[in-house]
Short mmCIF file of C-alpha atoms in Angstrom, two decimals:
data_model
loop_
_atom_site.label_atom_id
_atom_site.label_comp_id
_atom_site.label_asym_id
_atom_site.label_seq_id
_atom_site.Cartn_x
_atom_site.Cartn_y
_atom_site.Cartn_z
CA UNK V 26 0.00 0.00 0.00
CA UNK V 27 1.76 3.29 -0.91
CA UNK V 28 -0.12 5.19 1.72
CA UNK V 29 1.34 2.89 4.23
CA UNK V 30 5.25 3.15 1.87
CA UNK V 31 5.56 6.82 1.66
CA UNK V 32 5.56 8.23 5.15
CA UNK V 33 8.01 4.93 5.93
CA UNK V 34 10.02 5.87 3.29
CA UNK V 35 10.59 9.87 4.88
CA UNK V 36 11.14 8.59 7.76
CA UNK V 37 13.96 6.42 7.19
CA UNK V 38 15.31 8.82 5.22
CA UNK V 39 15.17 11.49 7.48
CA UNK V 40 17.01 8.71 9.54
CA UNK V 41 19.89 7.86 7.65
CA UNK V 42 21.80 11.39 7.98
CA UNK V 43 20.47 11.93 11.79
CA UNK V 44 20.52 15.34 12.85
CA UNK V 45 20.74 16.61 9.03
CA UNK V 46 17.27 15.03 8.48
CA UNK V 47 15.64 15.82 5.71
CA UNK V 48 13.51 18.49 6.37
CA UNK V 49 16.50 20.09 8.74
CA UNK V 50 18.49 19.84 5.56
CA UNK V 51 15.65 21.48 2.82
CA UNK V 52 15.02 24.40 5.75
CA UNK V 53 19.01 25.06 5.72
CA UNK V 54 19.54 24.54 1.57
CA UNK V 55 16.24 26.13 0.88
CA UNK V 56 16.96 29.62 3.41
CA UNK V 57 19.98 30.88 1.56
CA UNK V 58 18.11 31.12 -2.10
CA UNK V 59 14.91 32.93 -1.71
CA UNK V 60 13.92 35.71 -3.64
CA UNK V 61 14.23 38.63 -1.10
CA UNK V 62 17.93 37.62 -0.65
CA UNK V 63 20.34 40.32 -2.51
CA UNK V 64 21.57 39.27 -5.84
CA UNK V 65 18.62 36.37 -6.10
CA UNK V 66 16.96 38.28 -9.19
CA UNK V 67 20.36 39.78 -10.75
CA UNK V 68 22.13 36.29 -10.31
CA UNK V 69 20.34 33.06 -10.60
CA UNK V 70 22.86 31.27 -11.77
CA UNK V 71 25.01 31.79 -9.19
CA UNK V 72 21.88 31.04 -7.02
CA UNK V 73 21.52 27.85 -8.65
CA UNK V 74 25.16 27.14 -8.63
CA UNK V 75 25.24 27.74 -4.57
CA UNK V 76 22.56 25.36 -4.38
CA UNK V 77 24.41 22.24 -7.09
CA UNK V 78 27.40 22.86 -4.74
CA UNK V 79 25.07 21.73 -1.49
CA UNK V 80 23.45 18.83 -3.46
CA UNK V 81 26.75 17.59 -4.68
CA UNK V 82 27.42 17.52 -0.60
CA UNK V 83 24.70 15.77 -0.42
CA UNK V 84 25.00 13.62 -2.69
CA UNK V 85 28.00 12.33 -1.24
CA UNK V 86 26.69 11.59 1.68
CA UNK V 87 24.23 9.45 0.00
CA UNK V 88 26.93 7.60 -2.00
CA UNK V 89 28.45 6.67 1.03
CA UNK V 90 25.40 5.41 2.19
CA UNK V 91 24.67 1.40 1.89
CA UNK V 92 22.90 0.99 -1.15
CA UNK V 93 19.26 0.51 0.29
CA UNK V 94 19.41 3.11 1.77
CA UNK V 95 20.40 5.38 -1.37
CA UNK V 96 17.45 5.45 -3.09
CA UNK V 97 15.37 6.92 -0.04
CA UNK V 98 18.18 9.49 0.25
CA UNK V 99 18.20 10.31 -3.66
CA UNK V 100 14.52 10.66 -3.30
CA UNK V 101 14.35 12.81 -0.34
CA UNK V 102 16.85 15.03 -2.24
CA UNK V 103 14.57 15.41 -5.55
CA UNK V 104 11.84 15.79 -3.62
CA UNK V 105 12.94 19.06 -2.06
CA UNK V 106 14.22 20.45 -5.23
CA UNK V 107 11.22 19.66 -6.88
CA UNK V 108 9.73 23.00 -8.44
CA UNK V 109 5.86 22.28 -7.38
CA UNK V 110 7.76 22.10 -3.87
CA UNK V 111 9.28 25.79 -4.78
CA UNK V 112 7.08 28.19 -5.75
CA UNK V 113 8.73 31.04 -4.67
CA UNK V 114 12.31 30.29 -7.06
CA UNK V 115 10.67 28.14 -9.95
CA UNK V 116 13.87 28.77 -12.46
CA UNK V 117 16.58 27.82 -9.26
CA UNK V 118 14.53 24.49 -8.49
CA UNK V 119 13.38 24.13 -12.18
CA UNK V 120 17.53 23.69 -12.90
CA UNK V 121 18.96 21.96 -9.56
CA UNK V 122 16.06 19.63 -9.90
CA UNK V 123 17.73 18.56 -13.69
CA UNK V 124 21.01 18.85 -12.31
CA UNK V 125 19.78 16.15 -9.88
CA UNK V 126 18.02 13.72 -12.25
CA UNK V 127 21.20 13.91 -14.51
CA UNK V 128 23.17 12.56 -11.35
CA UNK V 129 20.56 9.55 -10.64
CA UNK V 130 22.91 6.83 -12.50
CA UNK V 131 25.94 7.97 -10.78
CA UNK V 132 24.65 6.43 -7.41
#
């Protein structure tokens, strides 16, 4: 039942990185890119490249990971920098979120 699979799979991947939990970890990536922030208009792409750099440290936390365990990770990960997540900066989560697919078959 994927009622039942969903909120088990959060929570064991909110788990596997202890206090960086998943929602800990969105609240701290998301904070630093939002569109009152100066330079967020003028500069996406360095917003979006501040925000690759933190999901490549992310990512290699999940590669280190034991490989059950990945794909919750991986999926916690797309689901933050999903754009229906991130209304407020569409185009930074519209890029980091292809950035992020692109690096699926490198786990």
């Amino acid at each position: 039942n994927s009622s039942v699979l969903m909120p088990r799979l959060r929570s064991q991947a909110a788990r596997l990185f202890g206090r960086d939990s998943c929602k800990a970890f969105s609240r701290r990536l998301h904070t630093s890119f939002l569109p009152g922030d100066p330079g967020y208009r003028s500069n996406a792409s360095g917003a979006v490249e501040k925000a690759k750099v933190e999901c490549q440290r992310r990512l290699q936390q999940i590669k280190a990971l034991p490989k059950p365990r990945q794909i919750p990770a991986f999926r916690c990960t797309m689901r933050d920098w999903h754009p229906d997540k991130n209304p407020e900066k569409v185009e930074v989560a519209t890029e980091v979120f292809k950035w992020l697919q692109s690096q699926k078959d490198l786990l």
